[in-house]
C-alpha cells in the first residue's frame, strides 16, 4: 500500500453536534433550496445567480464579500435569486492547493480536521448574513460535514462523467448543476443529468443505498478546450437535446467564467469579460422565448478585488493580498455591482 494514515477525522455527527445549525437557519436553508427548485421548475420567474470567489478563502475576506454581496442582492432580489459560492475543495488540472478544507492555510501542512471546522464556521457566518450557499462536490465522502448548509451543489467539468458523482447527485435533495466536460462536450454533460435523474443502488458510507433520482439536476455550459460555448447555436442545441431526452425540468445555467471568458485576442481567461457573456445570453433570452424559458441563470466568479495573485511568489499567507483570489481570476465587487 502506497499511503499512510496520518490521523482519523471526526465523524460528521461529532462536528454537527459541536457546531449545530440553529433552527432559524435550517428553515432559511430549506426555504432557499425550495426557491431554487421553483426557479428550475418554472414556478418562480426569477433567474439564478451563483456568484462568489473561485475558492472560499480566506474566511474573513469571504465574510466581508458576503456582506457586500448581500447589500447588492437586496436591490436585485426581484430579478435574481443570488446564491453565494463557498467552494471548499478545488479540482486541479495537475497539482496544486486543494482548497481550504484540505489546507486552511495554503502555506502550512494539510490539516483536514482543522479545515472542517474552519470551513463550517465560515459558511455559518455567511448564512447568518442571509445568503444561500453553493459548493462543488469534489470528494463526495466529505459531504456530511457541510451538506446541511447548502442550497445548491455543482459537479465540475472534471467530475461530470464520474459514476460516483452522478449517483451521489441522484441521492441528495439539493438542486445539482452538472457542467459539460473540460473538452466542451455538452452531450456528455446531458448524459450525466440523465444518470443523476435516475434511481441507483450503490455503496455509500458502508451502506447499500437506493437513490430516488434527482429531478432538479441541470446543465451548466462553461466552455471547454479553449473555446466558449455560450453562443446561441450551442444554447439552442443543448435545450433541444434535453427536450428530446425527456429530461425533467430541462434547465441550463451559463457559467460566464472558465473558457467562456477567454479573450479572443490574447487567448487567456479575462474575468472582466463575464458581464459581456451574460449580456449576450440575455439578448438571446429577449429574442427567443424557448431560450428564456430554459436558461435559468448564470454563474460568475467574483471577489472583493479583481483578478488573481500567484501564491507561488510568496512564502506565507501573511504576504498575500486579502480579498484577491489565489486560484482563478475574479470580477471585483464594483464590477459585480454594476453587472447585477
mmCIF file of C-alpha atoms in Angstrom:
data_model
loop_
_atom_site.group_PDB
_atom_site.id
_atom_site.type_symbol
_atom_site.label_atom_id
_atom_site.label_comp_id
_atom_site.label_asym_id
_atom_site.label_seq_id
_atom_site.Cartn_x
_atom_site.Cartn_y
_atom_site.Cartn_z
ATOM 1 C CA UNK A 1 0.000 0.000 0.000
ATOM 2 C CA UNK A 2 1.408 3.398 -1.007
ATOM 3 C CA UNK A 3 -0.201 5.502 1.693
ATOM 4 C CA UNK A 4 -0.103 6.030 5.430
ATOM 5 C CA UNK A 5 -2.853 7.063 7.819
ATOM 6 C CA UNK A 6 -1.869 10.413 9.325
ATOM 7 C CA UNK A 7 -4.857 10.689 11.654
ATOM 8 C CA UNK A 8 -8.545 9.827 11.909
ATOM 9 C CA UNK A 9 -11.064 12.570 11.190
ATOM 10 C CA UNK A 10 -14.007 13.271 13.499
ATOM 11 C CA UNK A 11 -17.330 11.753 12.417
ATOM 12 C CA UNK A 12 -19.790 14.213 10.933
ATOM 13 C CA UNK A 13 -22.164 13.673 13.872
ATOM 14 C CA UNK A 14 -19.480 14.974 16.237
ATOM 15 C CA UNK A 15 -18.827 18.064 14.110
ATOM 16 C CA UNK A 16 -22.536 18.872 13.747
ATOM 17 C CA UNK A 17 -23.036 18.449 17.485
ATOM 18 C CA UNK A 18 -20.167 20.847 18.180
ATOM 19 C CA UNK A 19 -21.341 23.343 15.509
ATOM 20 C CA UNK A 20 -25.105 22.897 15.122
ATOM 21 C CA UNK A 21 -27.168 24.895 12.672
ATOM 22 C CA UNK A 22 -29.821 26.729 14.636
ATOM 23 C CA UNK A 23 -33.468 26.216 13.751
ATOM 24 C CA UNK A 24 -33.969 29.599 12.076
ATOM 25 C CA UNK A 25 -31.043 28.957 9.721
ATOM 26 C CA UNK A 26 -32.282 25.436 8.988
ATOM 27 C CA UNK A 27 -35.568 26.975 7.869
ATOM 28 C CA UNK A 28 -33.683 29.570 5.814
ATOM 29 C CA UNK A 29 -31.688 26.850 4.009
ATOM 30 C CA UNK A 30 -34.861 24.858 3.287
ATOM 31 C CA UNK A 31 -36.646 27.945 2.015
ATOM 32 C CA UNK A 32 -33.746 28.923 -0.256
ATOM 33 C CA UNK A 33 -33.444 25.379 -1.598
ATOM 34 C CA UNK A 34 -37.151 25.293 -2.440
ATOM 35 C CA UNK A 35 -36.974 28.672 -4.177
ATOM 36 C CA UNK A 36 -34.154 27.386 -6.389
ATOM 37 C CA UNK A 37 -36.238 24.310 -7.235
ATOM 38 C CA UNK A 38 -39.179 26.573 -8.056
ATOM 39 C CA UNK A 39 -36.993 28.543 -10.477
ATOM 40 C CA UNK A 40 -35.858 25.341 -12.184
ATOM 41 C CA UNK A 41 -39.480 24.155 -12.430
ATOM 42 C CA UNK A 42 -40.630 27.485 -13.875
ATOM 43 C CA UNK A 43 -42.818 28.335 -10.885
ATOM 44 C CA UNK A 44 -40.638 31.344 -9.986
ATOM 45 C CA UNK A 45 -39.827 33.699 -12.910
ATOM 46 C CA UNK A 46 -36.530 34.906 -11.438
ATOM 47 C CA UNK A 47 -33.144 33.705 -12.637
ATOM 48 C CA UNK A 48 -30.358 32.167 -10.562
ATOM 49 C CA UNK A 49 -27.067 33.966 -9.988
ATOM 50 C CA UNK A 50 -24.485 31.578 -8.499
ATOM 51 C CA UNK A 51 -21.739 34.030 -7.629
ATOM 52 C CA UNK A 52 -18.699 34.389 -5.430
ATOM 53 C CA UNK A 53 -14.978 33.721 -5.164
ATOM 54 C CA UNK A 54 -13.350 30.947 -7.147
ATOM 55 C CA UNK A 55 -12.218 29.456 -3.824
ATOM 56 C CA UNK A 56 -13.688 30.414 -0.450
ATOM 57 C CA UNK A 57 -10.506 31.677 1.186
ATOM 58 C CA UNK A 58 -9.591 33.351 3.463
ATOM 59 C CA UNK A 59 -12.592 33.209 5.749
ATOM 60 C CA UNK A 60 -12.529 36.878 6.812
ATOM 61 C CA UNK A 61 -12.477 38.054 3.201
ATOM 62 C CA UNK A 62 -15.286 35.666 2.224
ATOM 63 C CA UNK A 63 -17.478 37.000 5.030
ATOM 64 C CA UNK A 64 -16.608 40.590 4.063
ATOM 65 C CA UNK A 65 -17.533 39.788 0.457
ATOM 66 C CA UNK A 66 -20.789 38.144 1.569
ATOM 67 C CA UNK A 67 -21.814 41.325 3.400
ATOM 68 C CA UNK A 68 -21.126 43.435 0.308
ATOM 69 C CA UNK A 69 -22.979 40.985 -1.936
ATOM 70 C CA UNK A 70 -25.968 40.924 0.401
ATOM 71 C CA UNK A 71 -26.271 44.708 0.117
ATOM 72 C CA UNK A 72 -26.359 44.380 -3.680
ATOM 73 C CA UNK A 73 -28.707 41.381 -3.566
ATOM 74 C CA UNK A 74 -31.319 43.350 -1.656
ATOM 75 C CA UNK A 75 -31.690 45.635 -4.696
ATOM 76 C CA UNK A 76 -31.982 42.893 -7.346
ATOM 77 C CA UNK A 77 -33.825 40.140 -5.474
ATOM 78 C CA UNK A 78 -36.945 40.637 -7.615
ATOM 79 C CA UNK A 79 -34.916 39.573 -10.680
ATOM 80 C CA UNK A 80 -32.229 37.232 -9.345
ATOM 81 C CA UNK A 81 -32.034 34.541 -6.702
ATOM 82 C CA UNK A 82 -28.457 35.244 -5.606
ATOM 83 C CA UNK A 83 -26.539 32.237 -4.240
ATOM 84 C CA UNK A 84 -23.082 32.631 -2.716
ATOM 85 C CA UNK A 85 -20.279 30.368 -3.937
ATOM 86 C CA UNK A 86 -18.464 28.877 -0.942
ATOM 87 C CA UNK A 87 -16.210 26.452 -2.785
ATOM 88 C CA UNK A 88 -14.200 24.491 -0.228
ATOM 89 C CA UNK A 89 -12.396 21.990 -2.464
ATOM 90 C CA UNK A 90 -10.608 22.789 -5.705
ATOM 91 C CA UNK A 91 -10.049 20.398 -8.606
ATOM 92 C CA UNK A 92 -6.623 20.793 -10.191
ATOM 93 C CA UNK A 93 -5.593 20.057 -13.753
ATOM 94 C CA UNK A 94 -2.385 18.533 -12.381
ATOM 95 C CA UNK A 95 -1.351 19.503 -8.838
ATOM 96 C CA UNK A 96 -1.870 22.475 -6.524
ATOM 97 C CA UNK A 97 -3.690 23.777 -3.476
ATOM 98 C CA UNK A 98 -6.852 21.734 -2.941
ATOM 99 C CA UNK A 99 -8.815 24.409 -1.090
ATOM 100 C CA UNK A 100 -9.477 25.497 2.494
ATOM 101 C CA UNK A 101 -10.996 22.180 3.547
ATOM 102 C CA UNK A 102 -7.733 20.415 2.797
ATOM 103 C CA UNK A 103 -5.401 23.272 3.752
ATOM 104 C CA UNK A 104 -6.938 26.151 5.710
ATOM 105 C CA UNK A 105 -3.533 27.845 5.480
ATOM 106 C CA UNK A 106 -2.143 27.256 1.978
ATOM 107 C CA UNK A 107 1.425 27.540 3.267
ATOM 108 C CA UNK A 108 1.067 25.057 6.116
ATOM 109 C CA UNK A 109 0.764 21.269 6.003
ATOM 110 C CA UNK A 110 -2.659 19.885 5.016
ATOM 111 C CA UNK A 111 -4.967 19.529 8.032
ATOM 112 C CA UNK A 112 -8.443 18.313 7.129
ATOM 113 C CA UNK A 113 -9.689 18.285 10.707
ATOM 114 C CA UNK A 114 -8.845 21.960 11.134
ATOM 115 C CA UNK A 115 -10.251 22.608 7.662
ATOM 116 C CA UNK A 116 -13.597 21.038 8.531
ATOM 117 C CA UNK A 117 -14.154 23.393 11.468
ATOM 118 C CA UNK A 118 -12.656 26.387 9.634
ATOM 119 C CA UNK A 119 -14.977 25.933 6.644
ATOM 120 C CA UNK A 120 -18.121 25.150 8.613
ATOM 121 C CA UNK A 121 -17.642 28.242 10.771
ATOM 122 C CA UNK A 122 -17.120 30.446 7.695
ATOM 123 C CA UNK A 123 -20.206 29.049 5.965
ATOM 124 C CA UNK A 124 -22.389 29.518 9.035
ATOM 125 C CA UNK A 125 -21.296 33.164 9.255
ATOM 126 C CA UNK A 126 -22.327 33.642 5.616
ATOM 127 C CA UNK A 127 -25.712 32.056 6.310
ATOM 128 C CA UNK A 128 -26.198 34.493 9.178
ATOM 129 C CA UNK A 129 -25.730 37.310 6.668
ATOM 130 C CA UNK A 130 -28.738 35.925 4.796
ATOM 131 C CA UNK A 131 -27.359 34.378 1.614
ATOM 132 C CA UNK A 132 -27.938 30.803 0.407
ATOM 133 C CA UNK A 133 -24.764 28.802 -0.168
ATOM 134 C CA UNK A 134 -23.351 26.763 -3.058
ATOM 135 C CA UNK A 135 -20.413 24.366 -3.152
ATOM 136 C CA UNK A 136 -18.808 21.980 -5.621
ATOM 137 C CA UNK A 137 -18.927 18.267 -4.858
ATOM 138 C CA UNK A 138 -15.312 17.235 -5.388
ATOM 139 C CA UNK A 139 -14.780 14.465 -2.825
ATOM 140 C CA UNK A 140 -18.328 13.279 -2.161
ATOM 141 C CA UNK A 141 -17.417 11.448 1.055
ATOM 142 C CA UNK A 142 -16.863 14.847 2.710
ATOM 143 C CA UNK A 143 -20.483 15.845 2.108
ATOM 144 C CA UNK A 144 -21.838 15.080 5.583
ATOM 145 C CA UNK A 145 -19.828 17.870 7.205
ATOM 146 C CA UNK A 146 -21.469 20.628 5.149
ATOM 147 C CA UNK A 147 -24.447 19.406 3.113
ATOM 148 C CA UNK A 148 -26.936 20.719 5.698
ATOM 149 C CA UNK A 149 -25.671 24.260 4.971
ATOM 150 C CA UNK A 150 -26.102 24.156 1.194
ATOM 151 C CA UNK A 151 -28.961 25.094 -1.111
ATOM 152 C CA UNK A 152 -27.250 24.289 -4.432
ATOM 153 C CA UNK A 153 -24.439 21.974 -5.495
ATOM 154 C CA UNK A 154 -22.215 21.821 -8.582
ATOM 155 C CA UNK A 155 -20.470 18.887 -10.186
ATOM 156 C CA UNK A 156 -17.459 20.226 -12.040
ATOM 157 C CA UNK A 157 -16.219 19.560 -15.555
ATOM 158 C CA UNK A 158 -13.575 17.077 -14.399
ATOM 159 C CA UNK A 159 -16.132 15.071 -12.393
ATOM 160 C CA UNK A 160 -19.115 15.201 -14.755
ATOM 161 C CA UNK A 161 -18.526 11.732 -16.221
ATOM 162 C CA UNK A 162 -17.574 10.118 -12.918
ATOM 163 C CA UNK A 163 -20.093 7.463 -11.931
ATOM 164 C CA UNK A 164 -19.831 8.148 -8.197
ATOM 165 C CA UNK A 165 -20.645 11.838 -8.661
ATOM 166 C CA UNK A 166 -23.597 11.065 -10.913
ATOM 167 C CA UNK A 167 -25.067 8.556 -8.471
ATOM 168 C CA UNK A 168 -24.383 10.802 -5.476
ATOM 169 C CA UNK A 169 -26.284 13.578 -7.287
ATOM 170 C CA UNK A 170 -29.220 11.186 -7.671
ATOM 171 C CA UNK A 171 -29.325 10.774 -3.890
ATOM 172 C CA UNK A 172 -29.320 14.300 -2.476
ATOM 173 C CA UNK A 173 -32.255 16.679 -2.044
ATOM 174 C CA UNK A 174 -30.355 19.663 -3.417
ATOM 175 C CA UNK A 175 -30.560 21.051 -6.946
ATOM 176 C CA UNK A 176 -27.358 19.931 -8.711
ATOM 177 C CA UNK A 177 -25.766 21.713 -11.651
ATOM 178 C CA UNK A 178 -23.587 19.442 -13.820
ATOM 179 C CA UNK A 179 -21.044 21.022 -16.139
ATOM 180 C CA UNK A 180 -20.061 19.981 -19.634
ATOM 181 C CA UNK A 181 -16.627 18.334 -19.734
ATOM 182 C CA UNK A 182 -13.325 20.228 -19.925
ATOM 183 C CA UNK A 183 -13.306 19.333 -23.630
ATOM 184 C CA UNK A 184 -16.572 21.258 -24.004
ATOM 185 C CA UNK A 185 -18.694 18.160 -24.677
ATOM 186 C CA UNK A 186 -22.271 19.226 -23.967
ATOM 187 C CA UNK A 187 -23.754 15.814 -24.793
ATOM 188 C CA UNK A 188 -21.699 14.189 -22.023
ATOM 189 C CA UNK A 189 -22.980 16.736 -19.525
ATOM 190 C CA UNK A 190 -26.519 15.871 -20.592
ATOM 191 C CA UNK A 191 -25.764 12.147 -20.209
ATOM 192 C CA UNK A 192 -24.734 12.907 -16.633
ATOM 193 C CA UNK A 193 -28.037 14.670 -15.991
ATOM 194 C CA UNK A 194 -29.922 11.614 -17.251
ATOM 195 C CA UNK A 195 -27.898 9.434 -14.878
ATOM 196 C CA UNK A 196 -28.450 11.828 -11.965
ATOM 197 C CA UNK A 197 -32.206 11.883 -12.529
ATOM 198 C CA UNK A 198 -32.387 8.068 -12.485
ATOM 199 C CA UNK A 199 -32.579 5.832 -9.360
ATOM 200 C CA UNK A 200 -29.481 3.788 -8.479
ATOM 201 C CA UNK A 201 -28.238 1.296 -5.916
ATOM 202 C CA UNK A 202 -24.672 1.795 -4.653
ATOM 203 C CA UNK A 203 -22.381 1.645 -1.632
ATOM 204 C CA UNK A 204 -22.240 4.821 0.469
ATOM 205 C CA UNK A 205 -20.638 5.165 3.897
ATOM 206 C CA UNK A 206 -20.595 1.357 4.309
ATOM 207 C CA UNK A 207 -24.300 1.084 3.458
ATOM 208 C CA UNK A 208 -26.158 -0.269 0.435
ATOM 209 C CA UNK A 209 -28.268 2.698 -0.619
ATOM 210 C CA UNK A 210 -31.079 3.010 -3.156
ATOM 211 C CA UNK A 211 -31.475 6.515 -4.541
ATOM 212 C CA UNK A 212 -34.678 8.018 -5.914
ATOM 213 C CA UNK A 213 -33.143 10.195 -8.654
ATOM 214 C CA UNK A 214 -32.812 13.955 -8.654
ATOM 215 C CA UNK A 215 -35.338 15.800 -10.858
ATOM 216 C CA UNK A 216 -33.540 19.092 -10.209
ATOM 217 C CA UNK A 217 -30.211 18.145 -11.771
ATOM 218 C CA UNK A 218 -29.461 20.505 -14.654
ATOM 219 C CA UNK A 219 -26.787 21.514 -17.175
ATOM 220 C CA UNK A 220 -24.067 24.156 -16.888
ATOM 221 C CA UNK A 221 -22.337 25.442 -20.019
ATOM 222 C CA UNK A 222 -18.789 26.516 -19.104
ATOM 223 C CA UNK A 223 -16.937 26.305 -22.401
ATOM 224 C CA UNK A 224 -14.061 23.927 -22.900
ATOM 225 C CA UNK A 225 -10.874 23.088 -24.750
ATOM 226 C CA UNK A 226 -10.013 26.766 -25.060
ATOM 227 C CA UNK A 227 -13.325 27.792 -26.615
ATOM 228 C CA UNK A 228 -16.589 29.293 -25.381
ATOM 229 C CA UNK A 229 -19.954 27.549 -25.720
ATOM 230 C CA UNK A 230 -22.463 30.206 -24.717
ATOM 231 C CA UNK A 231 -23.283 31.188 -28.317
ATOM 232 C CA UNK A 232 -26.912 30.955 -29.357
ATOM 233 C CA UNK A 233 -26.478 27.856 -31.532
ATOM 234 C CA UNK A 234 -24.975 25.811 -28.684
ATOM 235 C CA UNK A 235 -27.591 27.012 -26.201
ATOM 236 C CA UNK A 236 -30.438 26.073 -28.560
ATOM 237 C CA UNK A 237 -28.821 22.711 -29.356
ATOM 238 C CA UNK A 238 -28.406 21.914 -25.643
ATOM 239 C CA UNK A 239 -32.054 22.741 -24.964
ATOM 240 C CA UNK A 240 -33.169 20.618 -27.919
ATOM 241 C CA UNK A 241 -31.111 17.661 -26.660
ATOM 242 C CA UNK A 242 -32.607 17.901 -23.174
ATOM 243 C CA UNK A 243 -36.136 18.077 -24.579
ATOM 244 C CA UNK A 244 -35.560 15.088 -26.889
ATOM 245 C CA UNK A 245 -34.106 13.084 -23.990
ATOM 246 C CA UNK A 246 -37.226 13.974 -21.953
ATOM 247 C CA UNK A 247 -35.172 15.334 -19.062
ATOM 248 C CA UNK A 248 -37.263 16.519 -16.126
ATOM 249 C CA UNK A 249 -37.240 20.307 -15.637
ATOM 250 C CA UNK A 250 -34.886 20.817 -18.629
ATOM 251 C CA UNK A 251 -32.741 23.724 -17.482
ATOM 252 C CA UNK A 252 -29.317 25.174 -18.028
ATOM 253 C CA UNK A 253 -27.077 27.801 -16.493
ATOM 254 C CA UNK A 254 -24.357 29.671 -18.354
ATOM 255 C CA UNK A 255 -21.059 29.870 -16.491
ATOM 256 C CA UNK A 256 -19.606 33.215 -17.521
ATOM 257 C CA UNK A 257 -16.158 32.229 -16.273
ATOM 258 C CA UNK A 258 -13.723 29.480 -17.324
ATOM 259 C CA UNK A 259 -13.438 29.035 -21.090
ATOM 260 C CA UNK A 260 -16.480 31.236 -21.678
ATOM 261 C CA UNK A 261 -14.496 34.349 -20.685
ATOM 262 C CA UNK A 262 -11.423 33.727 -22.837
ATOM 263 C CA UNK A 263 -10.285 36.903 -24.576
ATOM 264 C CA UNK A 264 -10.078 36.048 -28.298
ATOM 265 C CA UNK A 265 -7.187 38.468 -28.757
ATOM 266 C CA UNK A 266 -4.958 37.053 -26.024
ATOM 267 C CA UNK A 267 -6.303 33.508 -25.761
ATOM 268 C CA UNK A 268 -6.348 33.908 -21.970
ATOM 269 C CA UNK A 269 -9.204 33.995 -19.482
ATOM 270 C CA UNK A 270 -10.309 37.510 -18.556
ATOM 271 C CA UNK A 271 -12.760 37.648 -15.613
ATOM 272 C CA UNK A 272 -13.722 41.213 -16.509
ATOM 273 C CA UNK A 273 -15.443 39.811 -19.633
ATOM 274 C CA UNK A 274 -18.013 37.884 -17.587
ATOM 275 C CA UNK A 275 -20.645 40.677 -17.761
ATOM 276 C CA UNK A 276 -20.314 40.617 -21.568
ATOM 277 C CA UNK A 277 -21.093 36.890 -21.614
ATOM 278 C CA UNK A 278 -24.229 37.453 -19.555
ATOM 279 C CA UNK A 279 -25.270 40.391 -21.730
ATOM 280 C CA UNK A 280 -25.053 38.237 -24.870
ATOM 281 C CA UNK A 281 -27.149 35.469 -23.315
ATOM 282 C CA UNK A 282 -29.760 37.959 -22.105
ATOM 283 C CA UNK A 283 -30.043 39.196 -25.701
ATOM 284 C CA UNK A 284 -30.827 35.617 -26.784
ATOM 285 C CA UNK A 285 -33.384 35.326 -23.996
ATOM 286 C CA UNK A 286 -35.110 38.524 -25.081
ATOM 287 C CA UNK A 287 -35.368 37.381 -28.689
ATOM 288 C CA UNK A 288 -36.253 33.713 -28.176
ATOM 289 C CA UNK A 289 -38.943 32.529 -25.752
ATOM 290 C CA UNK A 290 -37.597 28.962 -25.688
ATOM 291 C CA UNK A 291 -34.172 30.179 -24.565
ATOM 292 C CA UNK A 292 -35.706 32.422 -21.932
ATOM 293 C CA UNK A 293 -37.789 29.512 -20.625
ATOM 294 C CA UNK A 294 -34.924 27.054 -20.249
ATOM 295 C CA UNK A 295 -31.936 29.262 -19.384
ATOM 296 C CA UNK A 296 -32.393 29.581 -15.649
ATOM 297 C CA UNK A 297 -29.426 31.769 -14.778
ATOM 298 C CA UNK A 298 -25.692 32.268 -14.580
ATOM 299 C CA UNK A 299 -22.509 31.511 -12.693
ATOM 300 C CA UNK A 300 -19.910 34.223 -12.024
ATOM 301 C CA UNK A 301 -16.541 34.232 -10.270
ATOM 302 C CA UNK A 302 -16.418 37.412 -8.201
ATOM 303 C CA UNK A 303 -14.495 38.614 -5.151
ATOM 304 C CA UNK A 304 -13.599 41.829 -3.355
ATOM 305 C CA UNK A 305 -10.724 42.632 -5.728
ATOM 306 C CA UNK A 306 -10.470 41.868 -9.421
ATOM 307 C CA UNK A 307 -8.056 39.381 -10.958
ATOM 308 C CA UNK A 308 -5.899 36.920 -9.046
ATOM 309 C CA UNK A 309 -2.491 36.552 -7.418
ATOM 310 C CA UNK A 310 0.180 33.907 -7.804
ATOM 311 C CA UNK A 311 0.624 32.339 -4.378
ATOM 312 C CA UNK A 312 3.832 30.705 -5.583
ATOM 313 C CA UNK A 313 5.547 34.095 -5.381
ATOM 314 C CA UNK A 314 5.080 34.243 -1.617
ATOM 315 C CA UNK A 315 6.207 32.161 1.336
ATOM 316 C CA UNK A 316 3.443 32.989 3.824
ATOM 317 C CA UNK A 317 -0.268 33.733 3.771
ATOM 318 C CA UNK A 318 0.532 36.995 5.580
ATOM 319 C CA UNK A 319 2.184 38.241 2.386
ATOM 320 C CA UNK A 320 -0.931 37.682 0.274
ATOM 321 C CA UNK A 321 -3.359 40.446 -0.632
ATOM 322 C CA UNK A 322 -6.613 39.695 1.150
ATOM 323 C CA UNK A 323 -9.778 39.578 -0.948
ATOM 324 C CA UNK A 324 -7.815 38.732 -4.101
ATOM 325 C CA UNK A 325 -8.229 35.222 -5.492
ATOM 326 C CA UNK A 326 -5.370 32.715 -5.234
ATOM 327 C CA UNK A 327 -6.991 30.469 -7.853
ATOM 328 C CA UNK A 328 -8.939 31.680 -10.920
ATOM 329 C CA UNK A 329 -9.292 35.392 -11.526
ATOM 330 C CA UNK A 330 -12.493 37.085 -10.352
ATOM 331 C CA UNK A 331 -14.582 40.130 -11.173
ATOM 332 C CA UNK A 332 -14.212 42.805 -8.484
ATOM 333 C CA UNK A 333 -17.100 43.831 -6.236
ATOM 334 C CA UNK A 334 -17.583 47.177 -8.028
ATOM 335 C CA UNK A 335 -17.866 45.418 -11.379
ATOM 336 C CA UNK A 336 -20.180 42.885 -9.790
ATOM 337 C CA UNK A 337 -22.494 45.592 -8.529
ATOM 338 C CA UNK A 338 -22.593 47.261 -11.943
ATOM 339 C CA UNK A 339 -23.212 43.924 -13.676
ATOM 340 C CA UNK A 340 -26.103 42.938 -11.413
#
